[in-house]
PDB file of C-alpha atoms in Angstrom:
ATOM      1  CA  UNK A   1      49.013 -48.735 -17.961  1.00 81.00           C
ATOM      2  CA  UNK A   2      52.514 -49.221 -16.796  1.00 88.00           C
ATOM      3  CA  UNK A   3      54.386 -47.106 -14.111  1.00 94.00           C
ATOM      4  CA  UNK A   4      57.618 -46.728 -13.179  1.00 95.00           C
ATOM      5  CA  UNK A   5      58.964 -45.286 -10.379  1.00 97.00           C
ATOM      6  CA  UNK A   6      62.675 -47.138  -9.597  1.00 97.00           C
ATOM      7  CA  UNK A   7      64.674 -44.317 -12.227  1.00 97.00           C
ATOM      8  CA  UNK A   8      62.817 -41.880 -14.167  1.00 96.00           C
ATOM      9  CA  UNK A   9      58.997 -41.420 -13.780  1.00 96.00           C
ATOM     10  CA  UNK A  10      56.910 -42.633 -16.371  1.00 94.00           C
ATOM     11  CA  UNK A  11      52.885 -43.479 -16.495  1.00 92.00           C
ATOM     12  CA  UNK A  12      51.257 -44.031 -19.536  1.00 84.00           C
ATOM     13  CA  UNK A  13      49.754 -46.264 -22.817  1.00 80.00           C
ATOM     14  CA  UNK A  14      52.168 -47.162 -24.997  1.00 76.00           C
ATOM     15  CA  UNK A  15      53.607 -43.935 -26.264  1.00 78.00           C
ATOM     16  CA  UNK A  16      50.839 -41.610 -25.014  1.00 82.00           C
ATOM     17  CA  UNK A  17      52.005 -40.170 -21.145  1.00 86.00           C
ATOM     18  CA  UNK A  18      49.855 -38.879 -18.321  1.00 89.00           C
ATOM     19  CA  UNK A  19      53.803 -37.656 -16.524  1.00 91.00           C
ATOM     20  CA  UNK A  20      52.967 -33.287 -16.424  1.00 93.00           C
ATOM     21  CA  UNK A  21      56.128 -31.687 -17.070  1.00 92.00           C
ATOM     22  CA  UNK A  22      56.044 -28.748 -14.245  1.00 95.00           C
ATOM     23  CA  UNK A  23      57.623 -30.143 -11.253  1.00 96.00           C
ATOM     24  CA  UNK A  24      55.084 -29.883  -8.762  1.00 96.00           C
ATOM     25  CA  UNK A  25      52.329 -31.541  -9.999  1.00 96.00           C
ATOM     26  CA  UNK A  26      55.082 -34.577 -10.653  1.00 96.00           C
ATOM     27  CA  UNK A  27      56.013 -34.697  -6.911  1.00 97.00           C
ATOM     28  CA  UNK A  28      52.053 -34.644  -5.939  1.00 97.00           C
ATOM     29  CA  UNK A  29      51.877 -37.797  -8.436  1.00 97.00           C
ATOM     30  CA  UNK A  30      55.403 -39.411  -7.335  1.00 97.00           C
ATOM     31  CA  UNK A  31      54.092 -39.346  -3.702  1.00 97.00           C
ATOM     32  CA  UNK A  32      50.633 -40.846  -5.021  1.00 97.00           C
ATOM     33  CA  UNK A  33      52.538 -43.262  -6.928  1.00 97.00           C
ATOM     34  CA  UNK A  34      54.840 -44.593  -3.880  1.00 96.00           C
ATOM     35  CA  UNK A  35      51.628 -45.483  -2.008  1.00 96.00           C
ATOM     36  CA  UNK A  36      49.342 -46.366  -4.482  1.00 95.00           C
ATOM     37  CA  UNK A  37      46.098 -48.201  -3.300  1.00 93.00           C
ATOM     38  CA  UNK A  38      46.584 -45.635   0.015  1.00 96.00           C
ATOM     39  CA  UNK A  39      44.815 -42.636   0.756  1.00 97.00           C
ATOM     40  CA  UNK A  40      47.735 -39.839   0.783  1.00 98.00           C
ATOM     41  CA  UNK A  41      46.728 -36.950   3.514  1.00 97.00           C
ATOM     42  CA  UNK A  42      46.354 -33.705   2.338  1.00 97.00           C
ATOM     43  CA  UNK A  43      48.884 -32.375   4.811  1.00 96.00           C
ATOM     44  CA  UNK A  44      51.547 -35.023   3.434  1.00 97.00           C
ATOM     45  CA  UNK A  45      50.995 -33.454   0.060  1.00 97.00           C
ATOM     46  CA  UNK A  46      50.834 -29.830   1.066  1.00 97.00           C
ATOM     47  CA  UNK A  47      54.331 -30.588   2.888  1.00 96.00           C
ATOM     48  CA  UNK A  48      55.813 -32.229   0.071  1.00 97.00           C
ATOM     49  CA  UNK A  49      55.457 -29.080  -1.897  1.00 97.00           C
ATOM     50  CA  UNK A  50      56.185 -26.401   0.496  1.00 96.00           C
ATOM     51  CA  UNK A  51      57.249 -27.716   3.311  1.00 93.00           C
ATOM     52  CA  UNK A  52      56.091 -26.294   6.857  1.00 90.00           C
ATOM     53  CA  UNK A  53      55.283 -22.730   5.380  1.00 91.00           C
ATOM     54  CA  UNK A  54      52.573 -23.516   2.539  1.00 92.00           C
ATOM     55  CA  UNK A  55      50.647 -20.549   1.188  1.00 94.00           C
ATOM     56  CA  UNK A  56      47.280 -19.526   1.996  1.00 94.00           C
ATOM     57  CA  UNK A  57      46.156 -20.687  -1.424  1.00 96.00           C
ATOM     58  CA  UNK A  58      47.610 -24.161  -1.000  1.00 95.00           C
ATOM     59  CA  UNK A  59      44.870 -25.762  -0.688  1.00 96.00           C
ATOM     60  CA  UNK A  60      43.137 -24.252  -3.533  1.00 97.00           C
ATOM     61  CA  UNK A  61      46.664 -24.751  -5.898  1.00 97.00           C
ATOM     62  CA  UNK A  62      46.778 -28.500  -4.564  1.00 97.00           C
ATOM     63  CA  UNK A  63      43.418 -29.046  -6.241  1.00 97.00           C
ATOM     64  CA  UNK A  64      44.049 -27.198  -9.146  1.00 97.00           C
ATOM     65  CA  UNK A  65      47.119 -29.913  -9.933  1.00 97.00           C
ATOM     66  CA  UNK A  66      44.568 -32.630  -9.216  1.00 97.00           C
ATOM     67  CA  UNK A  67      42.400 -31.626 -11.603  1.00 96.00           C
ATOM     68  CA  UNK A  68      45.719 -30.760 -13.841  1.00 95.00           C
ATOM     69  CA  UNK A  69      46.843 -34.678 -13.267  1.00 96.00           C
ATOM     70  CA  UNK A  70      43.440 -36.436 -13.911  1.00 96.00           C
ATOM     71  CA  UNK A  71      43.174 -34.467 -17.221  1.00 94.00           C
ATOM     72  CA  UNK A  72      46.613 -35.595 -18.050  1.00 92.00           C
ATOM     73  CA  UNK A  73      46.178 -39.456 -16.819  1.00 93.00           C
ATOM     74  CA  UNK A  74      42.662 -39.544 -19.168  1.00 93.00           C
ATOM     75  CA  UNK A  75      44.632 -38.417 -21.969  1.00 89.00           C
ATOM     76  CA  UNK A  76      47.288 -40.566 -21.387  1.00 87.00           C
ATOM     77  CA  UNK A  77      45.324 -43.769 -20.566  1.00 88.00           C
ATOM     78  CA  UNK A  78      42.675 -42.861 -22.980  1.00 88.00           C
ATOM     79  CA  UNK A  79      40.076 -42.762 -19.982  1.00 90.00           C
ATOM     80  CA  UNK A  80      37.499 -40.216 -19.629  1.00 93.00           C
ATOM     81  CA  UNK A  81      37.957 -37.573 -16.734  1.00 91.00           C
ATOM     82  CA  UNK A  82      35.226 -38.670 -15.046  1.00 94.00           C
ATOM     83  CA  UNK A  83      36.453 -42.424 -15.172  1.00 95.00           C
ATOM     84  CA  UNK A  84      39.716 -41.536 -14.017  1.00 95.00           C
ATOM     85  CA  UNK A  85      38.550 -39.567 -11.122  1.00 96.00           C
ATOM     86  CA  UNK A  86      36.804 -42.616  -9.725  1.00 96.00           C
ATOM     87  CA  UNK A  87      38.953 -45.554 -10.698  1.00 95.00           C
ATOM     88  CA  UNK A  88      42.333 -44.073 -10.934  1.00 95.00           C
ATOM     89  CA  UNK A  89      43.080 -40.778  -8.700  1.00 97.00           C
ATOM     90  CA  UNK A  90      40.714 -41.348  -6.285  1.00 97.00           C
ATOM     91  CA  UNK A  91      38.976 -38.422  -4.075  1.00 97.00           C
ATOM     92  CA  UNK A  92      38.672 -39.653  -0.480  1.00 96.00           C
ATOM     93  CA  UNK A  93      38.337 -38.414   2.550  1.00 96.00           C
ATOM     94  CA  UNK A  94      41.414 -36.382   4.221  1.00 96.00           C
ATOM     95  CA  UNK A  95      42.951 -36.545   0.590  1.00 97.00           C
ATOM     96  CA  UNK A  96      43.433 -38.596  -2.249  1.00 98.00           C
ATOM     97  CA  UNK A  97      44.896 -42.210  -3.613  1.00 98.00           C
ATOM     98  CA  UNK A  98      46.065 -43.622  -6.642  1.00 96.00           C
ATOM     99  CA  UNK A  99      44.615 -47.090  -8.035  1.00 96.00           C
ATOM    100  CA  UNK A 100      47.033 -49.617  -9.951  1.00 93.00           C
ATOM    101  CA  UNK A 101      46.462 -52.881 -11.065  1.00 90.00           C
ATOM    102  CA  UNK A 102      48.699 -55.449 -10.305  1.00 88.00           C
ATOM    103  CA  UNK A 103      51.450 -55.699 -12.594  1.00 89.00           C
ATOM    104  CA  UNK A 104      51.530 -52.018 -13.425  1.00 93.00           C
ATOM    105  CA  UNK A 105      53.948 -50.424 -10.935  1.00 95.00           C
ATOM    106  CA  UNK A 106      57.609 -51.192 -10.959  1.00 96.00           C
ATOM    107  CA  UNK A 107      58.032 -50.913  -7.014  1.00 96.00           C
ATOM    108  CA  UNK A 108      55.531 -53.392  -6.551  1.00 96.00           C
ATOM    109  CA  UNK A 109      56.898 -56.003  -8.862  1.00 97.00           C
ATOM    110  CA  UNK A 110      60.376 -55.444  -7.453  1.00 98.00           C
ATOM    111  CA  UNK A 111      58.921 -55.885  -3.855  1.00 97.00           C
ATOM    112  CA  UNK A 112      57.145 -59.068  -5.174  1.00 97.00           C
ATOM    113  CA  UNK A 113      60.562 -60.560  -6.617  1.00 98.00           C
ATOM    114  CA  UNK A 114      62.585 -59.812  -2.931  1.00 98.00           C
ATOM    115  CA  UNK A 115      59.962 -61.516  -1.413  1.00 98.00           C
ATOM    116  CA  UNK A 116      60.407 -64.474  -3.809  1.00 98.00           C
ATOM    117  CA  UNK A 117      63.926 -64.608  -3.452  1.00 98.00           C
ATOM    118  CA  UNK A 118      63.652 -64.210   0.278  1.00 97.00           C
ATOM    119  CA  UNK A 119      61.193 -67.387   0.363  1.00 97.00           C
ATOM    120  CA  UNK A 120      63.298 -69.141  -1.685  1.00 97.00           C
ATOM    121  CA  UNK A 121      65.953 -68.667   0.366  1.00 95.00           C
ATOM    122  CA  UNK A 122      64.398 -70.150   3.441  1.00 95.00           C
ATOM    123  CA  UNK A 123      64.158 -73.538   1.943  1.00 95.00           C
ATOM    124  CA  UNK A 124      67.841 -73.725   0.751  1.00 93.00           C
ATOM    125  CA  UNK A 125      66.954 -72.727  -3.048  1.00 96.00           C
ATOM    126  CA  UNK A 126      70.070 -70.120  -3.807  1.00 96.00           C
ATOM    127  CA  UNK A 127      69.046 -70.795  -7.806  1.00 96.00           C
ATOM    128  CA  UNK A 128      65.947 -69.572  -7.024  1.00 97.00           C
ATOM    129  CA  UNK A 129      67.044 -66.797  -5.045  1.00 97.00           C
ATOM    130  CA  UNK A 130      69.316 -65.937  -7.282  1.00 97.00           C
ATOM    131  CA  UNK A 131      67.070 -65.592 -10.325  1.00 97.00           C
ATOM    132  CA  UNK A 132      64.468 -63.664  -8.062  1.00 98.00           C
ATOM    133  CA  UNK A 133      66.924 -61.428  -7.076  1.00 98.00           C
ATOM    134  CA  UNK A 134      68.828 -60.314 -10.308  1.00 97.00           C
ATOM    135  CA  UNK A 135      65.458 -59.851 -11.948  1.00 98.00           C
ATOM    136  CA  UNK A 136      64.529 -57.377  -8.707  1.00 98.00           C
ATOM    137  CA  UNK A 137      67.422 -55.286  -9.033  1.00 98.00           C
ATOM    138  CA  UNK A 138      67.017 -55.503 -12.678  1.00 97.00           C
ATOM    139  CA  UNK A 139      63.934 -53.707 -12.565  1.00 97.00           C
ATOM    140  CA  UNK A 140      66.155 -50.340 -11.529  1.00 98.00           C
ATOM    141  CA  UNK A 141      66.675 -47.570 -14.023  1.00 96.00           C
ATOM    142  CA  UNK A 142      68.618 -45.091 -12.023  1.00 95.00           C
ATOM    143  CA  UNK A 143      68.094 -43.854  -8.517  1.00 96.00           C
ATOM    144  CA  UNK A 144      64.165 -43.795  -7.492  1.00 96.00           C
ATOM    145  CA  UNK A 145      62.668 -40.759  -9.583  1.00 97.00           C
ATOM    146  CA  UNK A 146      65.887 -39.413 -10.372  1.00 96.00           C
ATOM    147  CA  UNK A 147      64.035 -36.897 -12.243  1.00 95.00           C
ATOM    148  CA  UNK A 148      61.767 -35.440  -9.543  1.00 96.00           C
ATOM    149  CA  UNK A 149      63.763 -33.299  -7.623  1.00 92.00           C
ATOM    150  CA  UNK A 150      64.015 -31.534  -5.244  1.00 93.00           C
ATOM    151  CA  UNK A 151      62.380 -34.213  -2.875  1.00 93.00           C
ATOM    152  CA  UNK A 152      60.163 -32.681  -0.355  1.00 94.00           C
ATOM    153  CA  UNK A 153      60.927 -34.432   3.452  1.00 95.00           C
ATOM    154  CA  UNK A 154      57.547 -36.847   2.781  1.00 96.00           C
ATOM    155  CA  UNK A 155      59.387 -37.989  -0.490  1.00 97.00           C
ATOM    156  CA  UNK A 156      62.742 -37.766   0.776  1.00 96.00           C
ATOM    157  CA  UNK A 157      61.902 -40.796   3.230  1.00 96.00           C
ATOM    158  CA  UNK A 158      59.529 -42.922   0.463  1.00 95.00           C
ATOM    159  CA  UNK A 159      62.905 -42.590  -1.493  1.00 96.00           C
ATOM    160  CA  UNK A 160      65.309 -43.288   1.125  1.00 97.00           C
ATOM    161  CA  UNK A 161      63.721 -46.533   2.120  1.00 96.00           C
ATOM    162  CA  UNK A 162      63.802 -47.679  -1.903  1.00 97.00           C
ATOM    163  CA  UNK A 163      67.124 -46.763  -1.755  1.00 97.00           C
ATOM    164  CA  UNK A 164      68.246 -48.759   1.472  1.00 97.00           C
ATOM    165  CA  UNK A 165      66.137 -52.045   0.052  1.00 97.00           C
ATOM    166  CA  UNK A 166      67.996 -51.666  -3.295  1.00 97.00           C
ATOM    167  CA  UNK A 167      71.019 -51.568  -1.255  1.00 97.00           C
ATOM    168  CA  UNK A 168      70.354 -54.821   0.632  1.00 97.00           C
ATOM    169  CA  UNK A 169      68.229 -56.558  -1.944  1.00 98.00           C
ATOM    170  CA  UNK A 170      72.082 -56.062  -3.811  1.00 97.00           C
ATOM    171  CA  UNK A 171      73.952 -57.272  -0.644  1.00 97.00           C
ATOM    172  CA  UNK A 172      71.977 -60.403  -0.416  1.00 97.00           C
ATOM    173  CA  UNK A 173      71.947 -61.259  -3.776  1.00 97.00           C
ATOM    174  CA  UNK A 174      75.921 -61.176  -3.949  1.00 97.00           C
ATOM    175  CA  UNK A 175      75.796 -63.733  -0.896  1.00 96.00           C
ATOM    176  CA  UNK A 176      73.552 -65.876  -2.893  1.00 96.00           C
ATOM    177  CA  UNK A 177      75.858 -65.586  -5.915  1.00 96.00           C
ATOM    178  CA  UNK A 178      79.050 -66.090  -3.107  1.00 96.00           C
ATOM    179  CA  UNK A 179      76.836 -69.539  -2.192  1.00 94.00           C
ATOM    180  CA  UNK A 180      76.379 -71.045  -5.797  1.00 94.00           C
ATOM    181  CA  UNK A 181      80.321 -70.410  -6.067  1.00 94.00           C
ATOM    182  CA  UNK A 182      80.310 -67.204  -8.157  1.00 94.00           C
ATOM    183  CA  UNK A 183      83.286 -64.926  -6.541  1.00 95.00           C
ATOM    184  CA  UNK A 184      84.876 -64.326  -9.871  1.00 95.00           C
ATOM    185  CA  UNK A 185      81.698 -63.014 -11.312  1.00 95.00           C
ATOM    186  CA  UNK A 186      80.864 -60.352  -8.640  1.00 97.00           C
ATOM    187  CA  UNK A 187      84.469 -58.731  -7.809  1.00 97.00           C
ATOM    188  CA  UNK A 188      83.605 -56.040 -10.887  1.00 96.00           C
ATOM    189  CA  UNK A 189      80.298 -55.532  -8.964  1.00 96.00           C
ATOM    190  CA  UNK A 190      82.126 -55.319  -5.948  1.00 98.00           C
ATOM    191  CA  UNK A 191      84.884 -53.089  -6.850  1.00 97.00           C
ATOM    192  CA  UNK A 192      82.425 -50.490  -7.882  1.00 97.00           C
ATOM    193  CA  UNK A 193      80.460 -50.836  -4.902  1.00 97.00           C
ATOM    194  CA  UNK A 194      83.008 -50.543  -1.634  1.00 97.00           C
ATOM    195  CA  UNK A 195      83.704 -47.354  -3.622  1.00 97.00           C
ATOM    196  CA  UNK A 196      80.257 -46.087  -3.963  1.00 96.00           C
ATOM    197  CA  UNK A 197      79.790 -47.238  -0.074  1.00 97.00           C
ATOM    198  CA  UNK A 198      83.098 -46.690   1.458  1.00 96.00           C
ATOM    199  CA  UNK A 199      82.233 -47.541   4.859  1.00 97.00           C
ATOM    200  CA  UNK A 200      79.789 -50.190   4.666  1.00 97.00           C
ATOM    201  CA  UNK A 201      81.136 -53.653   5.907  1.00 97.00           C
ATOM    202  CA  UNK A 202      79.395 -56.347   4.479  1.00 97.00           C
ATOM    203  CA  UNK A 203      80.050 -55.108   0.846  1.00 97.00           C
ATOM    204  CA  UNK A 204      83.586 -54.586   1.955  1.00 98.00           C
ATOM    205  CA  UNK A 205      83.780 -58.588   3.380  1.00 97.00           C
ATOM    206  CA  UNK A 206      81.588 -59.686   0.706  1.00 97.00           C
ATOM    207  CA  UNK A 207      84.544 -58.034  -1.681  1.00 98.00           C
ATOM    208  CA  UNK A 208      87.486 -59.743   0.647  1.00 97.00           C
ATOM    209  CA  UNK A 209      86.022 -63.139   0.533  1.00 97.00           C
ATOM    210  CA  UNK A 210      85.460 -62.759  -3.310  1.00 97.00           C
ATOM    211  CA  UNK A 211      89.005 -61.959  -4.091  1.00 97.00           C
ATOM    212  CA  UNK A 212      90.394 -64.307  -1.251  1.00 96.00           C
ATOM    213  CA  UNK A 213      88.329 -67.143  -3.219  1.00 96.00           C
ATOM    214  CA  UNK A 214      89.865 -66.047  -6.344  1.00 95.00           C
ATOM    215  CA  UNK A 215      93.021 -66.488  -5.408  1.00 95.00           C
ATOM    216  CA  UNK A 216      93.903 -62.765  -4.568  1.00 96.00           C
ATOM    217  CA  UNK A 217      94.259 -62.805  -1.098  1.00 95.00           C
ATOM    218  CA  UNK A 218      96.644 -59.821  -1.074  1.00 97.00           C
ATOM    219  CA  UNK A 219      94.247 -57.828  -2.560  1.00 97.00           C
ATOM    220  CA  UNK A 220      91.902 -59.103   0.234  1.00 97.00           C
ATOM    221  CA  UNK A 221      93.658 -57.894   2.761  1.00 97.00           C
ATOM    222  CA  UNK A 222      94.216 -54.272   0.941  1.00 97.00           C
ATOM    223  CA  UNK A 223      90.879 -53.816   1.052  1.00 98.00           C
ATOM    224  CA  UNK A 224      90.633 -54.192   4.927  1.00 98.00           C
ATOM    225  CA  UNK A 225      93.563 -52.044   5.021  1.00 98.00           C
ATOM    226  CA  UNK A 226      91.850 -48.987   3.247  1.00 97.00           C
ATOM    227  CA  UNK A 227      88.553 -49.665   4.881  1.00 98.00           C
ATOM    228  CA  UNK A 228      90.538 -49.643   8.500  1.00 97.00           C
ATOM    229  CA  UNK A 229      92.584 -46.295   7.305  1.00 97.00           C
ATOM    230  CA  UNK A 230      89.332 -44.608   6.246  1.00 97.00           C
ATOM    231  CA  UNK A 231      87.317 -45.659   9.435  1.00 97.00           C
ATOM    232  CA  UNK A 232      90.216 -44.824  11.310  1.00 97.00           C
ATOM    233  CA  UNK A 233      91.102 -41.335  10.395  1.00 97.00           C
ATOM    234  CA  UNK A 234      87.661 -40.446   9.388  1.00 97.00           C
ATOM    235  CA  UNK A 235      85.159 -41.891  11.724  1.00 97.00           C
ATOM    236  CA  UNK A 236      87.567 -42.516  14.719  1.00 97.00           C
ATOM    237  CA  UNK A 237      86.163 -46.335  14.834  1.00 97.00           C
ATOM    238  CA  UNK A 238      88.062 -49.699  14.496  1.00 97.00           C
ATOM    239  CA  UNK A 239      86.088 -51.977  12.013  1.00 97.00           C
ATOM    240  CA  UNK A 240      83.908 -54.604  13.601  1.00 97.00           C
ATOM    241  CA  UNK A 241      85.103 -57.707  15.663  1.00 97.00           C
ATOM    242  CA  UNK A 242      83.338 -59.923  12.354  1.00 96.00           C
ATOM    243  CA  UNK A 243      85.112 -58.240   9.991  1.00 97.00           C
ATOM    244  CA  UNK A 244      88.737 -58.403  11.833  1.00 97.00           C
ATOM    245  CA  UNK A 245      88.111 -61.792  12.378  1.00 96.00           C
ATOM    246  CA  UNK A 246      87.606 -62.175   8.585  1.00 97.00           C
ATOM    247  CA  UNK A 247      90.902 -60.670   8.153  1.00 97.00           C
ATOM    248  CA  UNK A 248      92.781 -62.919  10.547  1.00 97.00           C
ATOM    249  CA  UNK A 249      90.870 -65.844   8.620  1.00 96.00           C
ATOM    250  CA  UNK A 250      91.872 -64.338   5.144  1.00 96.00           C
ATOM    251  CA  UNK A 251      95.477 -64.048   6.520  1.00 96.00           C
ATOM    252  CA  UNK A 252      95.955 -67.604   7.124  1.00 94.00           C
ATOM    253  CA  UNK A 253      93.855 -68.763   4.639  1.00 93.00           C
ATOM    254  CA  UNK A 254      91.652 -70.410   7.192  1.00 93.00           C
ATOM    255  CA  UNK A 255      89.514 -73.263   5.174  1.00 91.00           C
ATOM    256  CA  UNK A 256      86.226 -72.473   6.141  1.00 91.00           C
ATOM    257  CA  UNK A 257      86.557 -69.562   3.796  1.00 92.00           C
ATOM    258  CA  UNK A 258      87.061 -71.555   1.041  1.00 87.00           C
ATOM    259  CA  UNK A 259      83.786 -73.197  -1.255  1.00 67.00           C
ATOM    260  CA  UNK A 260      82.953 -75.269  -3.967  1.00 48.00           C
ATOM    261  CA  UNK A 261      80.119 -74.024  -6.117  1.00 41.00           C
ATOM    262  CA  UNK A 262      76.908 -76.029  -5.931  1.00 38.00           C
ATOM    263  CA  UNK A 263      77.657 -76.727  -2.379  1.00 40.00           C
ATOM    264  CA  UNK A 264      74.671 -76.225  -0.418  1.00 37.00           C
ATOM    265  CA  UNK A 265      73.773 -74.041   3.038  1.00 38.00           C
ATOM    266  CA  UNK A 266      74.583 -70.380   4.125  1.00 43.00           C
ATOM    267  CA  UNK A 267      78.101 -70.801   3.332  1.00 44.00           C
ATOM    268  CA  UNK A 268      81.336 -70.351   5.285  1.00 44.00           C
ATOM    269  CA  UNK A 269      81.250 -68.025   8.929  1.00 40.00           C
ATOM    270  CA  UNK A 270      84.074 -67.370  10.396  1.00 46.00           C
ATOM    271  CA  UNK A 271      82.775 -66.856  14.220  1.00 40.00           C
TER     272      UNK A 271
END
């Protein structure tokens, strides 16, 4: 079996798929899915499909897509119903849990590579890191069941914390990549992403340092500019005291900024 989760949703054997196609029955198995190996209240489901006002029958209907998903999951895995109902989607008590065997959910093979790259971190290994963390992000299809929508408030936050690791799993893997010497290779990554995130500050000094390192230090300082006007007019806040004193070091080239790839440690702070 292999599951994804991080884009699309997908469960199944080769080209057979245990994925229903009505929508509610694939938000009872997304929310399964996103805690898989934990039991899932009742109540958590009930509120992921109907919020704070479910209908009498709820319960009942709730059931009714259980039994809908294990028939779909033993025709997709080949299983028979009553296998999947006790090694699969699990009955226990307060509500129910999905069983998968390591290596066959995306999440946990991304979480799995962050903590690799993480560890390797820790002991100076940016190669490592590196590797760990571009096959992490890899792993990423789209946004987190892109195609399960709209998200209920108990999927809303399973989502929203994939979303904010994918965002700093990204962040820390363009510092590695700053640390090994690779500026020029992440300013695309970084042009596209101070615009998806206009008011996040490390991508936007991550972004300065790359293009002061390449030898575009007006462009640098541009890109403080904009971030300061948009903060400014927008937000009515000054950007932080670490970024200004980025700019400062940016505009007089201060050499702590600079570095020579293969050089090891955290790389340059300007304090």
């Amino acid at each position: 079996m292999r599951v994804s989760v991080l884009g699309p949703l997908t469960l199944g054997l080769g080209a057979r798929s245990g994925v229903p196609s009505a929508m509610k029955p694939r938000k009872v198995l997304s929310l399964l899915l996103l805690n898989a190996g934990r039991m899932v209240p009742v109540q958590s489901l009930m509120a992921e499909l109907w919020g704070d006002q479910p209908p009498r029958t709820g319960l009942t209907t709730l059931q009714t897509y259980i039994l809908h998903l294990r028939k779909l999951l033993a025709e997709g895995l080949g299983m028979s119903s009553a296998a999947v109902t006790r090694d699969v989607l699990q009955t226990r008590p307060g509500g129910y849990a999905m069983v998968v065997s390591p290596g066959e959910l995306d999440v946990h093979e991304y979480r799995d590579l962050v903590a690799e790259g993480e560890g390797a971190l820790e002991v100076g290994d940016e190669r490592t890191a590196d590797t760990s963390f571009r096959r992490a992000l890899a792993l990423w299809q789209g946004p987190a069941l892109v195609d399960v929508t709209p998200h209920g408030r108990p999927l809303q936050a399973e989502v929203a914390r994939l979303e904010q690791s994918r965002l700093t799993v990204t962040e820390r893997g363009i510092e590695t990549r700053l640390r090994l010497g690779g500026h020029l290779e992440v300013l695309s990554d970084l042009a596209s992403l101070v615009v998806e995130h206009r008011f996040h500050e490390g991508l936007h000094g991550q972004y300065m340092l790359a293009l002061h390192r390449s030898g575009q230090r007006t462009r640098a300082l541009t890109v403080y500019q904009r971030l300061r006007t948009a903060m400014t007019e927008e937000l009515g806040l000054e950007p932080s005291a670490k970024l200004q004193r980025l700019q400062q070091a940016v505009l007089v080239s201060d050499p702590r900024l600079d570095h020579e790839a293969g050089t090891p440690g955290r790389g340059p702070v300007v304090a």
